[in-house]
Amino acid sequence: MLQDKGLSESEEAFRAPGPALGEGSSANTANAPEPALAAPSLSGAALGSPPGPGTDVAAAEQEMLQDKGLSESEEAFRAPGPALGEGSSANTANAPEPALAAPSLSGAALGSPPGPGTDVAAAEQAPLGALGQTDMSPLPSPPQTIENIKVGLHEKELWKKFHEAGTEMIITKAGRRMFPSYKVKVTGMNPKTKYILLIDIVPADDHRYKFCDNKWMVAGKAEPAMPGRLYVHPDSPATGAHWMRQLVSFQKLKLTNNHLDPFGHIILNSMHKYQPRLHIVKADENNAFGSKNTAFCTHVFPETSFISVTSYQNHKITQLKIENNPFAKGFRGSDDSDLRVARLQSKEYPVISKSIMRQRLVSSQLSAKPDVSPLHGAHQALQHYQYENGAHMQFAAAEPQDLPLNTFPPQRDSSLFYHCLKRRADSARHLDLPCKRSYLEAPSSVGEDHYFRSPPPYDQQMLSPSYCSEVTPREACMYSGSGPEIAGVSGVEDLPPPPLSCNMWTSVSPYTSYSVQTMETVPYQPFPTHFTATTMMPRLPTISAQSSQPPGNAHFSVYNQLSQSQVRERGPTASFPRERGLPAMCERKPPSPHLNAANEFLYSQSFSLSRESSLQYHSGVGTVENWTDG
DNA sequence: TCTCCTACCACCTTTGAATGGG
DNA sequence: ACCCATTCAAAGGTGGTAGGAG
């Protein structure tokens, strides 16, 4: 699987120690594009919901793009598990199918975290369904090639460590990178076919969390999803040979909580749980998505799910970050006398962070208790669905409740070397009043009911479709680099890499409800259906995906990237960090029309994907077309 | 009162241009 | 003139902390 390779992105700065890719962990699902139906679905669905991708998209695309199938591996969240480990990710082929199937994949999948095992399957299924495809239906034959693509998560072991502790990712106004960074090893691609790789991050469930008692707990309903954005790998589009030659790194992807972020970073809400998803889209001969059948597949590695935070809550996570992230080396210490401590001690007063204090206290409190982390106990089951058409879907059953996020064994106190505290009192207080406030009164936005209808227990929610529904539409895509690097793929007729180096954004308004064109018209989520994609190109026609759209209508528009550049240039520079890459972005050349189309496609797809998660989508009826690399 | 967010800090890695040697 | 290795400063990434907002 892994064939050598270096990282595609130049960056690869950090490799974590861990083992490399899991073994073919992810599976793909190939989505076979579908006929008409799909089309509608595409729009909103894709991006919005996580898992869903395949489905709708397919449909939509079919019409538009013909070929392609998406494969989503939905796998939304599976618990940390082991399951994923190696072949963890599953694929789903998108074959559009009748609504029925839907249930299986429907939205739940992606959207929801891994709930306990069970769901996974369900979840995944849901997504597919959502898209319009139905997984199970025998109808169309599954796409062929795309489903052969395998994706292995790099440093899976490291990811697992974090996952077991309840991964947290810092989000800042300026944007913060993810660590561990998302890197994958891709195999099974057609060396000469061009693909576009992108990532989106979808809500794992519809809850807001709070960290108390040394574990993550649901604190209320999730806030309206942020505008969805996609991060397109800078090398895209590139040939299969290029992608397979080296690790594909998404290290430069940044997360922000700034709803008005002008950089194209992925926007998230703090204290919410998310699941990154990798989408592989086959580019057409023009490096675009214009063809009728655009195939794509989605890979989800449950262990990459995380809770976004503005400051670390779990000390164990902090320690893992410090120990493994080169940039945090300054905080490492050989032992209690680490540099940081020394530094702190040099100050007039010793300091101890609240989190540390909290944890310490908690640890002491819990020390007596056996470590019963759900995670450990959790067993995940990986299920496979074999579609008649041959598509595979794997579902990992996660454990109930969030294992991952929840508890974690008492920290090894060695890490808690801070002695004197400043704010000890406060910390203590926190401990005493854990979870006191349920904060969240999530704004009950209109339509919420639809979303969270009868919210299942947390555990279940992870799996439940409803969860997916929450998924927000994704807004933006960012093309950051250009494809120069693509160059030399042997055997490939490399067209000059299209100037993808541009950022694209698609914005979705919150609270849309989409209905993918499905046989049934079901109001999707209360999220906005409006998507805008910013690209360098002129505004593209809107892809309306849904025929029946409930309340929200989905708009899919592409804006000229120029505007983006302008934004940057004039934007509140002060607050914006300067990024090295930035210049490049500004300099981006407009992509070819084809490319634009591709982008559009992509977006639409994504939207679909996300939306799929919701069961509502399942219905999609689509005919599945077989996807062929050729 | 409590939770969360932001700005800032010091420390570190990464990057890329400049320089020198072969 | 070219290539490669080394050096160095700037850019950028990190978690911790203080203070503020709600």
XYZ file of C-alpha atoms (C1' of nucleotides) in Angstrom:
674
model
C 0.000 0.000 0.000
C 2.226 2.435 1.017
C 4.715 2.663 -1.371
C 7.188 4.967 -0.494
C 6.584 8.244 -0.962
C 7.232 11.407 0.426
C 4.690 13.758 1.321
C 2.989 15.444 -1.325
C 2.946 18.619 0.308
C 6.192 19.883 0.702
C 5.536 20.443 4.049
C 5.530 17.519 5.912
C 7.298 18.880 8.573
C 6.174 16.805 11.229
C 5.980 13.304 11.097
C 4.948 11.882 14.102
C 6.585 9.111 15.533
C 4.039 6.711 15.057
C 3.771 4.018 12.741
C 2.837 4.912 9.490
C -0.306 4.360 7.854
C -2.659 2.033 9.120
C -2.927 -0.495 6.765
C -5.245 0.229 4.238
C -7.363 1.510 6.666
C -9.733 3.305 4.853
C -11.977 1.837 2.563
C -13.636 3.685 0.012
C -16.883 3.730 -1.195
C -17.278 4.329 -4.635
C -20.073 6.356 -5.547
C -21.453 5.728 -8.698
C -22.873 8.680 -10.139
C -26.325 8.547 -10.739
C -28.711 9.656 -13.080
C -30.773 12.504 -12.820
C -31.715 12.315 -9.383
C -28.471 12.829 -8.243
C -28.188 16.083 -9.609
C -30.390 17.702 -7.347
C -28.954 16.034 -4.579
C -25.637 17.289 -5.165
C -26.009 20.549 -4.156
C -26.743 20.775 -0.830
C -26.228 17.504 0.231
C -22.799 17.013 -0.427
C -21.057 19.450 1.561
C -23.349 19.688 4.253
C -23.440 16.427 5.624
C -20.669 14.294 6.261
C -21.261 10.997 5.140
C -23.663 11.649 2.775
C -21.366 12.622 0.208
C -21.579 9.994 -2.047
C -25.059 9.806 -2.532
C -26.411 12.913 -3.601
C -23.513 13.946 -5.199
C -23.617 11.149 -7.344
C -26.938 11.879 -8.479
C -26.337 15.363 -9.105
C -23.270 14.736 -10.774
C -24.415 12.121 -12.828
C -26.274 14.408 -14.638
C -23.655 16.846 -14.609
C -20.749 14.810 -14.404
C -21.101 11.594 -15.480
C -18.738 9.527 -14.364
C -17.700 9.416 -11.152
C -18.777 7.749 -8.277
C -18.158 8.855 -4.971
C -17.036 6.712 -2.528
C -17.427 7.830 0.749
C -16.230 6.034 3.347
C -18.259 7.184 5.673
C -17.220 5.997 8.608
C -18.122 8.790 10.383
C -16.997 8.482 13.666
C -16.121 5.406 14.973
C -14.802 5.319 18.135
C -11.297 5.271 18.545
C -11.125 2.172 17.706
C -9.263 -0.366 16.750
C -11.468 -1.227 14.156
C -10.347 1.284 11.899
C -6.971 0.639 12.431
C -6.174 -1.055 9.548
C -8.457 -1.021 6.978
C -10.303 1.180 8.941
C -11.949 3.279 6.643
C -14.642 1.944 4.751
C -15.834 2.922 1.506
C -19.071 3.291 0.213
C -19.748 3.249 -3.252
C -22.131 5.647 -4.304
C -24.486 4.095 -6.301
C -27.453 5.931 -6.388
C -30.240 4.084 -5.446
C -33.550 4.207 -4.365
C -34.415 5.758 -1.359
C -34.828 2.782 0.575
C -31.441 1.870 0.913
C -30.864 5.048 2.299
C -31.446 4.138 5.653
C -28.490 2.279 5.774
C -26.097 4.819 4.982
C -27.898 7.713 5.634
C -26.571 10.578 7.088
C -25.980 9.233 10.270
C -22.801 7.910 9.415
C -20.618 10.736 9.031
C -22.375 13.002 11.033
C -22.412 11.175 13.982
C -19.527 10.199 15.772
C -18.853 6.837 16.186
C -21.209 5.924 18.474
C -21.002 2.721 19.715
C -20.484 0.206 17.314
C -23.724 -0.306 16.025
C -24.385 2.705 14.638
C -21.558 2.947 12.618
C -22.987 0.769 10.221
C -26.090 2.561 10.301
C -24.466 5.719 10.096
C -22.612 4.944 7.128
C -25.386 3.617 5.424
C -27.282 6.571 6.028
C -24.915 8.774 4.394
C -24.969 6.974 1.327
C -28.504 6.916 1.208
C -28.502 10.426 1.707
C -26.650 11.075 -1.289
C -28.997 9.437 -3.217
C -27.351 6.464 -3.615
C -28.403 3.628 -2.089
C -26.004 1.433 -1.181
C -27.437 -1.657 -1.071
C -29.369 -1.685 -4.070
C -28.266 -4.002 -6.593
C -29.076 -1.856 -9.337
C -26.326 -0.178 -10.817
C -23.181 -1.776 -10.786
C -20.799 -0.170 -8.551
C -18.135 1.941 -9.775
C -15.168 0.104 -10.372
C -12.088 1.827 -9.985
C -12.670 4.259 -7.449
C -13.557 1.704 -5.054
C -10.228 0.172 -5.486
C -8.583 3.167 -4.067
C -7.313 2.556 -0.643
C -6.276 5.119 1.806
C -4.169 4.571 4.835
C -3.921 7.079 7.598
C -0.376 8.049 8.321
C 0.669 7.870 11.906
C -2.387 6.027 12.822
C -0.927 5.003 16.095
C -0.392 8.557 17.056
C -3.893 9.410 16.079
C -5.113 6.567 18.187
C -3.271 7.847 21.170
C -4.959 11.150 20.831
C -8.252 9.585 20.088
C -8.130 7.493 23.154
C -7.533 10.537 25.225
C -10.172 12.519 23.398
C -8.497 14.510 20.698
C -8.750 18.237 20.949
C -7.780 20.673 18.253
C -7.127 24.293 18.983
C -8.982 26.758 16.853
C -7.997 30.394 16.781
C -9.037 33.448 14.961
C -5.927 33.351 12.836
C -6.184 29.657 12.181
C -4.370 26.807 13.835
C -2.980 23.722 12.244
C -4.164 20.337 13.233
C -1.871 18.071 15.123
C -1.493 15.313 14.417
C -1.618 16.501 10.900
C -3.760 14.650 8.441
C -1.581 12.610 6.139
C -2.559 9.643 4.125
C -1.082 7.083 1.906
C -3.122 6.417 -1.142
C -2.985 3.343 -3.302
C -5.101 1.787 -5.926
C -5.424 4.806 -8.128
C -5.038 4.694 -11.818
C -1.575 6.156 -12.290
C -2.602 8.162 -15.248
C -5.882 9.419 -14.039
C -6.017 12.751 -12.360
C -7.612 13.158 -9.022
C -8.386 15.956 -6.702
C -7.976 15.333 -3.017
C -9.724 17.444 -0.514
C -10.747 17.411 3.086
C -13.765 18.703 4.814
C -14.583 18.581 8.458
C -18.096 17.860 9.439
C -19.855 17.889 12.759
C -19.705 14.569 14.414
C -22.942 15.077 16.179
C -25.293 17.779 17.173
C -23.974 18.437 20.601
C -21.938 20.964 22.289
C -19.514 19.629 24.842
C -17.925 20.732 28.014
C -15.042 19.241 29.823
C -15.701 18.485 33.373
C -14.732 15.797 35.751
C -11.875 15.068 33.537
C -13.984 14.026 30.663
C -16.057 15.426 27.904
C -19.728 15.671 28.468
C -22.572 16.815 26.372
C -23.488 20.308 27.312
C -26.324 21.008 25.034
C -27.189 21.256 21.445
C -24.676 22.248 18.928
C -24.618 25.723 17.667
C -25.577 26.277 14.110
C -22.997 24.803 11.934
C -20.404 27.052 10.586
C -20.157 27.612 6.952
C -18.635 24.596 5.494
C -15.335 24.805 3.821
C -13.178 22.393 2.014
C -9.457 22.229 1.970
C -8.234 21.110 -1.376
C -4.798 19.653 -1.462
C -2.420 22.051 -3.147
C -1.255 19.445 -5.575
C -4.699 18.893 -6.938
C -5.380 17.878 -9.516
C -2.591 15.397 -9.911
C -2.270 11.971 -11.340
C -2.746 8.850 -9.397
C 0.930 8.201 -9.760
C 1.658 11.446 -8.071
C -0.630 10.802 -5.169
C 0.558 7.282 -4.699
C 4.168 8.151 -4.918
C 4.292 9.791 -1.600
C 2.354 10.569 1.451
C -0.327 13.083 0.890
C -0.116 15.660 3.602
C -2.768 18.107 4.611
C -0.525 19.574 7.187
C -1.199 23.121 6.211
C -4.856 22.856 6.786
C -5.889 25.308 9.458
C -8.874 25.513 11.705
C -10.470 28.713 12.817
C -13.402 29.878 14.823
C -13.583 33.102 12.907
C -16.787 33.004 10.985
C -15.506 35.714 8.744
C -12.207 34.096 8.100
C -10.789 35.423 4.863
C -8.066 32.883 4.490
C -10.085 29.926 3.556
C -9.393 28.092 6.758
C -11.924 25.601 7.878
C -14.378 27.227 10.223
C -15.498 25.345 13.282
C -17.368 26.026 16.467
C -15.522 25.623 19.695
C -16.461 22.826 21.996
C -18.031 20.818 19.249
C -17.026 17.477 17.942
C -15.931 17.083 14.364
C -14.878 14.444 11.928
C -12.446 15.150 9.104
C -13.193 13.419 5.858
C -10.993 12.874 2.892
C -12.578 13.004 -0.517
C -10.900 11.783 -3.629
C -12.477 13.082 -6.755
C -11.586 11.981 -10.171
C -10.832 14.861 -12.451
C -11.833 14.656 -16.012
C -9.617 15.031 -18.974
C -9.616 18.700 -18.455
C -8.694 18.447 -14.881
C -12.138 19.384 -14.055
C -15.294 17.793 -13.062
C -17.293 18.438 -16.006
C -17.784 15.027 -17.210
C -21.004 13.368 -16.738
C -19.811 10.871 -14.345
C -17.538 12.154 -11.795
C -16.447 9.529 -9.447
C -15.381 10.259 -5.990
C -14.900 8.427 -2.810
C -14.779 9.516 0.761
C -12.605 8.134 3.472
C -13.234 8.680 7.090
C -10.913 7.689 9.843
C -12.786 7.722 13.072
C -9.656 8.174 15.035
C -9.260 11.586 13.520
C -12.390 12.936 15.087
C -11.793 15.674 17.584
C -13.348 18.345 19.695
C -12.476 21.858 18.780
C -11.348 24.072 21.624
C -9.837 27.475 22.074
C -7.579 26.196 24.786
C -6.821 22.659 25.781
C -9.098 21.147 28.319
C -7.580 17.757 28.796
C -4.101 17.845 30.100
C -3.337 14.523 28.589
C -3.920 15.946 25.179
C -1.696 18.844 25.983
C 1.052 16.501 26.938
C 0.635 14.443 23.824
C 0.842 17.540 21.711
C 3.927 18.731 23.480
C 5.570 15.391 23.237
C 4.864 14.889 19.595
C 4.688 18.269 17.964
C 8.085 19.690 17.104
C 6.809 23.187 17.420
C 5.904 22.571 20.982
C 9.321 21.341 21.801
C 9.875 24.321 23.956
C 7.384 22.977 26.397
C 8.969 19.628 26.725
C 10.807 18.701 29.763
C 12.869 15.790 30.605
C 10.915 15.510 33.688
C 9.408 17.713 36.184
C 12.169 20.060 35.778
C 11.402 20.741 32.252
C 12.130 23.949 30.592
C 8.721 25.218 30.980
C 8.715 24.641 34.599
C 12.035 26.247 34.953
C 10.738 29.191 33.145
C 7.730 29.392 35.244
C 9.669 29.059 38.363
C 11.827 31.890 37.377
C 8.865 34.049 37.648
C 7.801 35.628 40.756
C 5.129 33.184 41.296
C 4.755 29.719 40.213
C 1.894 29.048 38.023
C -0.206 26.129 37.361
C -2.730 26.060 34.704
C -6.300 25.601 35.483
C -6.534 22.561 33.423
C -3.633 21.005 35.099
C -4.951 21.797 38.437
C -8.276 20.542 37.552
C -6.940 17.388 36.236
C -4.696 16.885 39.052
C -7.468 17.169 41.447
C -9.635 15.003 39.427
C -6.979 12.491 39.070
C -6.569 12.311 42.701
C -10.207 11.943 43.106
C -10.409 9.291 40.577
C -7.248 7.632 41.336
C -8.983 5.250 43.477
C -11.135 4.190 40.669
C -9.960 1.746 38.181
C -9.392 3.089 34.853
C -12.478 2.363 33.140
C -12.215 4.409 30.212
C -14.902 3.591 27.890
C -12.470 3.633 25.222
C -10.583 0.843 26.458
C -13.588 -1.102 26.932
C -14.976 -0.146 23.719
C -14.888 -2.636 21.098
C -15.560 -1.637 17.741
C -16.894 -3.777 15.204
C -16.199 -3.287 11.706
C -18.843 -4.232 9.438
C -18.716 -4.569 5.820
C -21.396 -4.254 3.459
C -20.877 -5.613 0.177
C -23.016 -4.070 -2.291
C -24.223 -6.081 -4.952
C -22.551 -3.918 -7.233
C -19.496 -4.699 -5.487
C -19.048 -1.648 -3.535
C -17.889 -2.136 -0.092
C -18.846 -0.434 2.918
C -17.365 -0.947 6.185
C -18.773 0.123 9.330
C -17.135 0.179 12.520
C -19.219 -0.143 15.427
C -18.267 2.125 17.998
C -19.020 2.071 21.432
C -21.551 3.897 22.987
C -20.755 7.120 23.966
C -18.024 8.808 22.959
C -15.521 6.951 24.101
C -12.910 8.718 22.725
C -13.749 11.878 24.091
C -14.677 10.885 27.323
C -12.573 9.848 29.853
C -9.202 9.267 30.137
C -7.239 7.502 32.590
C -5.835 9.406 35.302
C -2.972 11.220 34.102
C 0.282 10.258 34.952
C 1.075 12.810 37.342
C 4.543 13.014 36.299
C 3.349 15.421 33.862
C 1.913 17.545 36.456
C 4.907 19.123 37.639
C 3.706 22.450 38.505
C 3.841 23.157 42.052
C 2.681 26.261 43.414
C -0.410 27.429 42.061
C -1.828 30.563 41.346
C -5.456 30.117 40.957
C -5.563 26.974 42.793
C -8.626 28.043 44.499
C -10.301 28.557 41.262
C -9.367 25.264 40.022
C -10.590 23.604 43.030
C -13.771 25.331 42.671
C -14.127 24.074 39.228
C -13.771 20.683 40.381
C -16.297 21.029 42.924
C -18.820 22.269 40.605
C -18.379 20.265 37.605
C -20.850 20.585 34.950
C -22.716 22.932 36.963
C -23.935 24.953 34.225
C -25.334 23.542 31.287
C -24.569 26.099 29.158
C -25.843 25.817 26.247
C -28.788 27.111 25.270
C -28.187 26.696 21.811
C -30.157 29.077 19.991
C -33.042 27.333 18.896
C -32.955 28.359 15.518
C -35.724 27.830 13.324
C -36.104 24.457 12.123
C -34.133 23.011 14.765
C -36.775 20.654 15.381
C -36.139 19.145 12.147
C -32.674 18.655 12.876
C -32.713 17.213 16.081
C -35.833 15.551 16.042
C -36.054 13.382 18.902
C -32.523 13.449 19.703
C -31.414 10.107 20.662
C -29.279 9.538 23.560
C -25.899 10.731 23.091
C -24.632 7.407 22.230
C -27.120 6.897 19.704
C -26.860 10.251 18.410
C -23.526 9.659 17.250
C -24.929 7.298 14.944
C -28.142 8.742 14.247
C -28.871 10.399 11.092
C -30.204 13.305 12.732
C -26.857 14.042 13.716
C -25.832 14.315 10.279
C -28.451 16.536 9.470
C -26.754 18.889 11.527
C -24.025 18.989 9.316
C -23.545 22.228 8.033
C -23.016 23.069 4.654
C -19.605 23.670 3.893
C -18.550 26.774 2.623
C -15.221 27.055 1.562
C -12.612 25.403 -0.224
C -9.184 26.412 -0.316
C -6.802 25.749 -2.989
C -3.578 26.671 -1.801
C -0.889 25.759 -3.847
C -0.466 25.219 -7.293
C 0.472 22.227 -8.925
C 3.933 22.647 -9.919
C 4.981 19.891 -7.824
C 2.921 17.596 -9.647
C 5.315 17.441 -12.242
C 6.981 14.510 -12.774
C 4.854 11.651 -12.677
C 6.200 9.153 -14.935
C 4.013 7.709 -17.402
C 1.513 10.284 -17.101
C 0.733 12.717 -19.585
C 0.874 15.455 -17.344
C -0.911 18.330 -18.379
C 0.437 21.274 -16.818
C -1.069 21.308 -13.537
C -3.923 23.498 -13.641
C -3.546 26.524 -11.707
C -5.389 25.443 -8.797
C -3.534 27.447 -6.550
C -6.327 29.420 -5.459
C -8.630 29.397 -2.655
C -12.108 28.607 -3.078
C -14.784 29.219 -0.706
C -18.211 28.133 -0.640
C -20.341 29.590 1.876
C -23.355 28.180 3.211
C -25.750 29.894 5.249
C -26.578 28.445 8.444
C -29.697 26.712 8.912
C -30.478 25.506 5.621
C -32.576 22.785 4.828
C -31.862 20.830 1.920
C -33.629 18.323 0.257
C -31.753 16.388 -1.997
C -33.533 15.343 -4.838
C -34.780 12.331 -3.633
C -37.828 10.628 -4.219
C -39.047 12.011 -1.116
C -38.762 15.450 -0.271
C -37.732 15.744 3.128
C -36.727 18.866 4.677
C -33.251 18.488 5.413
C -31.767 20.362 8.076
C -32.376 23.631 9.250
C -29.210 24.714 7.782
C -28.923 27.098 5.081
C -28.733 25.876 1.743
C -26.868 28.600 0.372
C -23.432 27.861 -0.697
C -20.978 30.038 -2.306
C -17.743 29.003 -3.634
C -15.099 31.441 -4.160
C -12.763 30.688 -6.850
C -10.753 32.564 -9.142
C -13.211 32.131 -11.713
C -16.159 34.028 -12.562
C -19.267 33.081 -11.023
C -20.447 29.823 -12.131
C -23.886 28.832 -12.613
C -25.535 27.671 -9.636
C -25.968 24.113 -9.252
C -29.143 23.612 -7.768
C -29.295 20.454 -6.489
C -32.371 19.823 -5.162
C -35.405 19.789 -6.773
C -37.367 19.785 -3.850
C -35.964 21.881 -1.386
C -37.562 22.682 1.598
C -37.082 25.816 3.152
C -33.708 26.549 2.474
C -32.806 26.726 -0.950
C -29.529 25.859 -1.829
C -27.518 28.061 -3.823
C -24.267 27.137 -5.049
C -22.293 29.883 -6.428
C -18.744 30.424 -7.176
C -17.172 33.735 -6.705
C -14.231 35.039 -8.334
C -11.277 34.431 -6.349
C -10.113 37.768 -6.991
C -12.471 39.009 -4.547
C -10.853 36.887 -2.099
C -7.514 38.222 -2.748
C -8.837 41.589 -2.400
C -10.249 40.759 0.811
C -6.994 39.737 2.015
C -5.202 42.601 0.814
C -7.461 45.049 2.216
C -8.791 43.071 4.965
C -8.024 43.846 8.415
C -4.531 43.051 8.027
C -3.703 43.727 11.470
C -5.507 40.881 12.799
C -4.503 38.558 10.102
C -1.419 36.730 10.475
C 0.749 36.793 7.557
C 1.192 33.574 6.030
C 3.909 32.599 3.844
C 1.662 30.963 1.545
C -0.425 33.938 1.313
C 1.339 35.628 -1.414
C 0.891 32.694 -3.525
C -2.725 32.828 -3.029
C -2.924 36.294 -4.152
C -0.976 35.503 -7.154
C -3.023 32.698 -8.212
C -3.933 32.438 -11.714
C -7.360 31.798 -12.693
C -8.046 28.260 -13.279
C -9.305 27.080 -16.484
C -12.941 26.985 -16.988
C -12.810 23.330 -16.688
C -11.221 23.625 -13.486
C -13.828 25.834 -12.318
C -16.364 23.417 -13.254
C -14.478 20.904 -11.382
C -14.414 23.002 -8.394
C -17.964 23.526 -8.592
C -18.496 19.970 -8.879
C -16.397 19.381 -5.990
C -18.219 21.690 -3.897
C -21.434 20.474 -4.805
C -20.257 17.108 -4.084
C -19.086 17.909 -0.859
C -22.170 19.441 0.060
C -23.925 16.471 -0.882
C -21.731 14.439 1.099
C -22.284 16.151 4.138
C -25.826 16.220 3.762
C -26.060 12.716 3.074
C -25.656 11.960 6.446
C -29.083 12.659 7.082
C -31.453 9.991 6.540
C -33.588 12.243 4.702
C -31.420 11.994 1.836
C -31.471 8.537 1.377
C -34.200 8.499 -0.740
C -32.340 9.519 -3.605
C -33.169 7.496 -6.399
C -30.569 7.342 -8.694
C -29.379 5.203 -11.168
C -26.013 4.240 -10.695
C -23.628 4.428 -13.367
C -20.611 2.537 -13.276
C -17.719 4.545 -12.934
C -14.717 3.842 -14.887
C -11.431 5.353 -14.715
C -11.050 5.500 -18.216
C -19.355 33.113 39.539
C -18.121 30.556 35.812
C -16.956 29.477 31.110
C -14.954 30.628 27.090
C -12.272 33.543 24.070
C -8.472 36.585 22.776
C -4.030 38.674 22.727
C 0.371 38.211 23.893
C 4.624 35.834 25.243
C 8.849 32.961 24.909
C 10.581 29.182 22.715
C 11.078 26.339 18.987
C 11.020 24.602 14.013
C 10.792 25.553 9.340
C 11.878 28.017 5.376
C 14.494 30.137 1.990
C 17.957 33.309 0.643
C 22.845 34.141 0.980
C 27.299 32.383 1.111
C 31.189 29.465 0.360
C 33.532 25.329 -1.327
C 34.246 21.758 -4.729
C 29.142 28.436 -14.417
C 27.012 24.899 -11.883
C 25.896 22.098 -7.956
C 25.824 21.121 -3.212
C 26.301 22.007 1.692
C 26.215 25.245 5.297
C 24.800 29.362 7.662
C 21.633 32.632 9.257
C 17.655 35.512 9.830
C 12.841 35.825 9.180
C 8.546 33.607 9.262
C 5.597 30.850 11.400
C 3.795 27.222 14.865
C 3.112 25.970 19.973
C 1.112 25.898 24.507
C 0.745 28.858 28.610
C -0.952 32.831 30.750
C -3.568 36.993 31.907
C -7.341 39.474 31.247
C -11.823 40.380 29.435
C -16.545 39.414 27.743
C -20.828 37.275 28.302
